[in-house]
XYZ file of C-alpha atoms in Angstrom:
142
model
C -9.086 16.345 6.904
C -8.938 18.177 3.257
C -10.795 21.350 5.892
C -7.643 21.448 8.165
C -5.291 21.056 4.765
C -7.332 24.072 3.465
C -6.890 26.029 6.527
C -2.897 25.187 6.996
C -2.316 26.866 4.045
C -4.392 29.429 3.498
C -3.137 30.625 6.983
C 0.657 30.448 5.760
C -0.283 32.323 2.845
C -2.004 34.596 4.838
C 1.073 35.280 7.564
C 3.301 35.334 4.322
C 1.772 38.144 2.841
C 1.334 40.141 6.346
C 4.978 39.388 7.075
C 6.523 40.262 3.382
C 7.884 36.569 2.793
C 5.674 35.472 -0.123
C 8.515 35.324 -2.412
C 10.027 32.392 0.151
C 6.790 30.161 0.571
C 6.414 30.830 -3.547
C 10.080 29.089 -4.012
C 9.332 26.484 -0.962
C 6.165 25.601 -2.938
C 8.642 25.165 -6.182
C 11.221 22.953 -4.420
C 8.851 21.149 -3.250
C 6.951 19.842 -6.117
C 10.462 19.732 -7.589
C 11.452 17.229 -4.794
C 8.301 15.087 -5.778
C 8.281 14.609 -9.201
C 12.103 13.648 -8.428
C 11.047 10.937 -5.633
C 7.795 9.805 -8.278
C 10.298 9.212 -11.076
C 12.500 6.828 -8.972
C 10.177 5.000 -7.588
C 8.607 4.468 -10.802
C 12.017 3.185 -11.795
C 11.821 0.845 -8.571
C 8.670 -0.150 -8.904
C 9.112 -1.461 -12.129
C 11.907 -3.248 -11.567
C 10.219 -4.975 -8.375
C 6.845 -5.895 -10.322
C 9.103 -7.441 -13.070
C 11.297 -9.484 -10.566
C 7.665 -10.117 -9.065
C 6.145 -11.242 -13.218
C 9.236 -13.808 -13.515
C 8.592 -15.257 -9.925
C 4.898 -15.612 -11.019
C 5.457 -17.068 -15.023
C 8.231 -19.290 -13.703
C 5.934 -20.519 -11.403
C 8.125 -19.704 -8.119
C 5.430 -17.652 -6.512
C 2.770 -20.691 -6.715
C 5.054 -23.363 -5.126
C 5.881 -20.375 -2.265
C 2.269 -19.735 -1.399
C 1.220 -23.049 -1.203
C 3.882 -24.087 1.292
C 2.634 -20.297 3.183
C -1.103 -21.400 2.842
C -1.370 -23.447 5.890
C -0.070 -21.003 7.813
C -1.849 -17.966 6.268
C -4.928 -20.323 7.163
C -4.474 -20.590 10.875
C -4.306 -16.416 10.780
C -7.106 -15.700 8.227
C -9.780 -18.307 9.532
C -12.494 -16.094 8.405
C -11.490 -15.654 4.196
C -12.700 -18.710 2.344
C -10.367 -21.192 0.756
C -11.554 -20.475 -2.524
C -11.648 -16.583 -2.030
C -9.438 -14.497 -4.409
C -8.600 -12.278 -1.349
C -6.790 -15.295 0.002
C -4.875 -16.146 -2.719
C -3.512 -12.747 -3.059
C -3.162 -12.739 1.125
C -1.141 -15.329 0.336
C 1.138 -13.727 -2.716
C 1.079 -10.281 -0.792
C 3.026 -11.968 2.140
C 5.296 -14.238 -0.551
C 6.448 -11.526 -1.872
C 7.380 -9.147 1.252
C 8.606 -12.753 2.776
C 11.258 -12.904 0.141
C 11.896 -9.177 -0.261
C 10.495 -8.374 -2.752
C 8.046 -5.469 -0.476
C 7.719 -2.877 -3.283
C 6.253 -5.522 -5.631
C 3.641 -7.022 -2.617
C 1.727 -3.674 -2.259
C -0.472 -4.497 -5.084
C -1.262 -7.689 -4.046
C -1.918 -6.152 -0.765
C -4.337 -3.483 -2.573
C -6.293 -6.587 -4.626
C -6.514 -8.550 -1.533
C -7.961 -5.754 0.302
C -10.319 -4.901 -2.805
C -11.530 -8.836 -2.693
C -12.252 -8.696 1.512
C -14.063 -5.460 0.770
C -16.185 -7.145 -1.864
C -16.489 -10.120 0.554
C -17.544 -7.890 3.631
C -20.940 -7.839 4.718
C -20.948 -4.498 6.440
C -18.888 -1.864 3.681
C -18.311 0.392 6.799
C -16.774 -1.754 9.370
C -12.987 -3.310 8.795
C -13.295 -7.222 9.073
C -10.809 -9.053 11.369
C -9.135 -10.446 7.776
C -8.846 -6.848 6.593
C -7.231 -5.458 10.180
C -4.991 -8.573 10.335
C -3.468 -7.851 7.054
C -3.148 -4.161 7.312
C -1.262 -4.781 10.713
C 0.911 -7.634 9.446
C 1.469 -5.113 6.457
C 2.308 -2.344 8.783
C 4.609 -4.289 11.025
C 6.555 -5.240 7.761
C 5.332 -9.166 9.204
């Protein structure tokens, strides 16, 4: 993928400089990065907003009660994750959180459950059904 990147732009620079309009991918280039330090700054701002709602829910003790009345459920979709598995836990938190809204703040419980399934998997390079079921429930915004 980073080959095809490489090519994409070293072909627009290329056609730039043939067709005289380097000064216009030069201040493309500079709105650009512009644009994402601008959208990187907000979402910091969102993020940490999110992740603090998120660190109340979780001192307070809000989170726990919510998962455990999820767990059942979570079980009959993730029969292959141990009970005692940190994956499921955080299977369990990841879709607390994105049930009550809170979606910017389940990501990294989504990223640490994923981390644990990895760690669990017995083959590193094939997905397990746990690890495809939560990236599609994910996905689908479930």
């Amino acid at each position: 993928m980073n080959f095809i990147w490489l090519f994409l732009i070293i072909t627009s620079f290329i056609f730039a400089a043939v067709n005289g309009k380097m000064p216009d991918v030069v201040n493309a280039m500079l709105k650009a990065s512009q644009s994402a330090v601008l959208i990187a700054f907000s979402l910091i701002g969102i993020m940490t907003f999110w992740l603090g709602i998120v660190n109340i829910a979780k001192v307070s003790g809000f989170m726990e009660i919510f998962s455990k009345l999820t767990a059942p459920f979570m079980r009959l979709i993730f029969k292959d994750v141990k009970n005692n598995s940190g994956a499921f836990s955080n299977i369990t938190l990841n879709f607390s959180a994105n049930a009550l809204g809170l979606t910017n703040a389940a990501t990294p419980f989504g990223i640490k459950a994923m981390q644990d399934l990895q760690n669990e998997n017995n083959n590193k390079s094939v997905a397990t059904n746990a690890m495809c079921t939560l990236l599609a429930m994910n996905t689908a915004g479930f």
